[in-house]
Short mmCIF file of C-alpha atoms in Angstrom, two decimals:
data_model
loop_
_atom_site.label_atom_id
_atom_site.label_comp_id
_atom_site.label_asym_id
_atom_site.label_seq_id
_atom_site.Cartn_x
_atom_site.Cartn_y
_atom_site.Cartn_z
CA UNK A 1 -0.08 -0.04 0.43
CA UNK A 2 1.06 3.21 -0.36
CA UNK A 3 0.26 6.94 0.66
CA UNK A 4 -0.57 9.06 -2.64
CA UNK A 5 -0.39 12.81 -3.24
CA UNK A 6 -3.46 14.33 -2.23
CA UNK A 7 -5.13 16.74 -5.89
CA UNK A 8 -6.34 19.90 -4.44
CA UNK A 9 -8.16 22.30 -5.90
CA UNK A 10 -7.67 23.58 -8.77
CA UNK A 11 -6.34 19.63 -10.26
CA UNK A 12 -7.72 18.94 -13.39
CA UNK A 13 -9.21 15.20 -11.67
CA UNK A 14 -10.83 17.20 -9.50
CA UNK A 15 -13.59 18.80 -12.04
CA UNK A 16 -13.95 16.43 -14.69
CA UNK A 17 -17.49 13.34 -13.87
CA UNK A 18 -15.85 9.25 -13.18
CA UNK A 19 -16.42 6.34 -15.21
CA UNK A 20 -18.11 3.95 -13.92
CA UNK A 21 -15.77 0.42 -12.65
CA UNK A 22 -16.95 -2.19 -15.13
CA UNK A 23 -14.54 -4.82 -14.02
CA UNK A 24 -12.94 -5.60 -10.35
CA UNK A 25 -9.20 -5.50 -11.95
CA UNK A 26 -5.81 -5.62 -9.69
CA UNK A 27 -5.59 -1.96 -11.19
CA UNK A 28 -9.04 -1.23 -9.06
CA UNK A 29 -7.92 -3.41 -5.57
CA UNK A 30 -4.01 -1.76 -5.02
CA UNK A 31 -6.11 1.97 -5.82
CA UNK A 32 -8.23 1.08 -3.30
CA UNK A 33 -5.63 0.01 -1.20
CA UNK A 34 -4.13 2.41 -1.27
CA UNK A 35 -6.96 5.37 -0.72
CA UNK A 36 -7.44 4.13 2.49
CA UNK A 37 -3.71 4.34 3.48
CA UNK A 38 -4.09 7.86 2.17
CA UNK A 39 -7.44 8.75 4.04
CA UNK A 40 -5.75 7.73 7.10
CA UNK A 41 -2.66 9.64 6.87
CA UNK A 42 -4.59 12.34 6.20
CA UNK A 43 -7.11 11.83 8.85
CA UNK A 44 -9.99 12.05 5.72
CA UNK A 45 -13.31 10.62 7.24
CA UNK A 46 -13.39 10.04 3.76
CA UNK A 47 -11.86 10.16 -0.09
CA UNK A 48 -12.61 9.87 -3.82
CA UNK A 49 -9.95 8.42 -6.63
CA UNK A 50 -10.12 11.97 -7.79
CA UNK A 51 -8.56 13.16 -4.81
CA UNK A 52 -5.19 10.77 -6.00
CA UNK A 53 -6.08 11.35 -9.92
CA UNK A 54 -8.15 7.95 -10.60
CA UNK A 55 -11.04 8.54 -12.69
CA UNK A 56 -13.26 5.50 -11.40
CA UNK A 57 -16.85 6.10 -9.80
CA UNK A 58 -14.99 5.03 -6.36
CA UNK A 59 -15.17 6.04 -2.53
CA UNK A 60 -13.54 5.05 0.21
CA UNK A 61 -14.88 6.78 3.83
CA UNK A 62 -14.32 6.09 7.48
CA UNK A 63 -16.28 8.23 9.51
CA UNK A 64 -18.38 8.30 12.52
CA UNK A 65 -22.51 7.29 12.26
CA UNK A 66 -25.12 9.23 14.38
CA UNK A 67 -24.98 7.20 16.67
CA UNK A 68 -20.90 7.21 17.13
CA UNK A 69 -20.05 3.92 16.15
CA UNK A 70 -16.66 4.31 13.43
CA UNK A 71 -17.93 2.97 10.11
CA UNK A 72 -15.28 2.81 7.14
CA UNK A 73 -15.81 1.08 4.05
CA UNK A 74 -15.07 1.08 0.06
CA UNK A 75 -17.83 1.58 -2.58
CA UNK A 76 -17.72 1.36 -5.69
CA UNK A 77 -19.86 2.96 -8.50
CA UNK A 78 -22.10 5.03 -5.83
CA UNK A 79 -25.74 6.03 -6.69
CA UNK A 80 -26.58 8.25 -4.16
CA UNK A 81 -30.15 9.28 -1.90
CA UNK A 82 -30.70 12.27 0.07
CA UNK A 83 -33.40 13.09 2.17
CA UNK A 84 -34.36 14.48 5.92
CA UNK A 85 -33.81 17.86 5.72
CA UNK A 86 -31.29 20.36 4.14
CA UNK A 87 -29.50 21.44 7.29
CA UNK A 88 -26.52 25.03 7.26
CA UNK A 89 -25.81 25.70 11.04
CA UNK A 90 -23.42 25.92 12.76
CA UNK A 91 -22.79 21.78 13.13
CA UNK A 92 -22.50 22.53 9.58
CA UNK A 93 -18.65 23.10 8.84
CA UNK A 94 -17.81 21.21 6.37
CA UNK A 95 -13.71 20.41 5.49
CA UNK A 96 -12.32 18.49 2.56
CA UNK A 97 -8.90 16.97 1.72
CA UNK A 98 -8.58 18.82 -1.20
CA UNK A 99 -8.37 22.17 -0.03
CA UNK A 100 -6.90 21.53 3.31
CA UNK A 101 -6.91 23.61 6.35
CA UNK A 102 -10.29 25.03 5.50
CA UNK A 103 -13.83 24.87 6.44
CA UNK A 104 -17.09 26.22 5.67
CA UNK A 105 -20.75 26.26 6.56
CA UNK A 106 -22.26 23.85 3.65
CA UNK A 107 -25.71 23.29 3.16
CA UNK A 108 -26.08 19.03 3.65
CA UNK A 109 -29.20 16.84 4.34
CA UNK A 110 -29.70 15.52 7.03
CA UNK A 111 -29.87 11.56 5.79
CA UNK A 112 -28.26 9.66 3.20
CA UNK A 113 -28.23 6.41 1.83
CA UNK A 114 -25.48 5.17 -0.92
CA UNK A 115 -25.67 1.86 -2.92
CA UNK A 116 -23.20 0.25 -4.65
CA UNK A 117 -20.75 -2.65 -4.60
CA UNK A 118 -16.97 -2.93 -2.47
CA UNK A 119 -14.45 -5.41 -3.93
CA UNK A 120 -16.01 -8.74 -4.04
CA UNK A 121 -19.09 -7.40 -6.03
CA UNK A 122 -20.95 -6.77 -3.06
CA UNK A 123 -23.88 -5.47 -2.73
CA UNK A 124 -22.99 -2.16 0.08
CA UNK A 125 -25.22 -0.14 1.07
CA UNK A 126 -24.84 2.32 3.58
CA UNK A 127 -27.34 5.08 5.32
CA UNK A 128 -27.24 7.82 7.99
CA UNK A 129 -29.39 10.53 9.40
CA UNK A 130 -27.73 12.75 11.37
CA UNK A 131 -24.21 12.03 11.55
CA UNK A 132 -21.27 12.54 10.01
CA UNK A 133 -21.20 9.14 7.80
CA UNK A 134 -24.37 11.20 6.16
CA UNK A 135 -22.63 13.93 5.17
CA UNK A 136 -19.19 12.44 4.05
CA UNK A 137 -21.38 10.39 1.87
CA UNK A 138 -23.15 13.21 0.38
CA UNK A 139 -19.61 15.14 -0.25
CA UNK A 140 -17.65 12.40 -1.44
CA UNK A 141 -20.09 11.65 -4.14
CA UNK A 142 -19.27 15.45 -4.39
CA UNK A 143 -16.20 14.46 -5.95
CA UNK A 144 -17.36 11.09 -8.16
CA UNK A 145 -19.67 14.40 -9.93
CA UNK A 146 -16.55 17.11 -10.60
CA UNK A 147 -17.72 18.92 -7.47
CA UNK A 148 -15.97 20.74 -4.77
CA UNK A 149 -18.01 20.99 -1.66
CA UNK A 150 -17.17 25.47 -1.89
CA UNK A 151 -19.05 25.11 -5.27
CA UNK A 152 -22.09 24.26 -3.03
CA UNK A 153 -21.35 27.09 -0.56
CA UNK A 154 -23.33 30.81 -0.45
CA UNK A 155 -20.90 33.74 -2.75
CA UNK A 156 -19.42 35.31 0.05
CA UNK A 157 -17.88 31.95 1.49
CA UNK A 158 -17.17 30.57 -1.65
CA UNK A 159 -15.18 33.83 -2.14
CA UNK A 160 -14.51 34.13 0.84
CA UNK A 161 -12.41 30.33 0.17
CA UNK A 162 -10.78 31.08 -2.93
CA UNK A 163 -9.13 33.53 -1.20
CA UNK A 164 -8.21 31.06 0.98
CA UNK A 165 -6.77 29.25 -1.50
CA UNK A 166 -5.04 32.26 -3.45
CA UNK A 167 -3.33 32.79 0.13
CA UNK A 168 -1.49 29.58 0.85
CA UNK A 169 -0.08 30.00 -2.69
CA UNK A 170 -1.64 27.12 -4.08
CA UNK A 171 -2.28 28.48 -7.09
CA UNK A 172 0.38 30.97 -8.24
CA UNK A 173 3.49 27.83 -7.16
CA UNK A 174 1.63 25.33 -9.01
CA UNK A 175 1.56 23.27 -6.04
CA UNK A 176 -1.97 21.00 -7.02
CA UNK A 177 -1.23 18.54 -4.44
CA UNK A 178 -0.50 17.35 -1.43
CA UNK A 179 1.55 14.75 1.14
CA UNK A 180 -0.09 13.58 3.37
CA UNK A 181 3.18 12.25 5.48
CA UNK A 182 4.95 15.11 4.50
CA UNK A 183 2.97 18.45 4.97
CA UNK A 184 0.24 19.45 8.18
CA UNK A 185 -2.82 20.24 6.31
CA UNK A 186 -2.82 23.54 8.01
CA UNK A 187 0.64 23.56 6.21
CA UNK A 188 -0.29 22.60 2.68
#
C-alpha cells in the first residue's frame, strides 16, 4: 500500500465526472488499498478516487455515524439518495482534503443512503441520518460528479474560500497536490 499525493482545488481531476468501474482488476484493488492508506495518513473522513488523480467511480470512508459508531468501507459505482432536512447551521462546518486547512458551513441533507458494490462484487448499502457519515456520503459522491464542496457555498463564503486558496499560494506556485506523510493540512 502506498500513500498517494492528494489533489487540491484547481487540479483537473477534481473537475470532471468519473467513469463507472466495469471490472474489479488488480489495479482497482491497489487503488482502493492506497486510498484507505492515504485517507488514514491524512486523517480524513473519506476520500474519492479523483482526490488521488484516478477517474474511477470509487470512494472510501472512515467516520462516525449518528450513533457515534465508527464506520469504514469502500463503495464502487455509488448511487446516492438524500433524505431528511437540508441543514445549514453552526454544526454544518465541512472541510475537504482537496481544500486542506479550510472549513466552511455547507448545506447538506441530514440523511443519505448510498448503494453500490464492494471489491468482491457484493452489494453495499450504507445509510445514516444526522451523523458525520451522512455528510461524508454526500461529499464523496459530489467528488465523483466533479464537484467540490466550495461550489455548494454561498457566494460570500465561496469567495472567502477561493481567497484562502490564493493566500496559501497554491495556484501561484502551481501546487496541485500535497503529501499527507510530509505536511500537515494546515501547512499546505
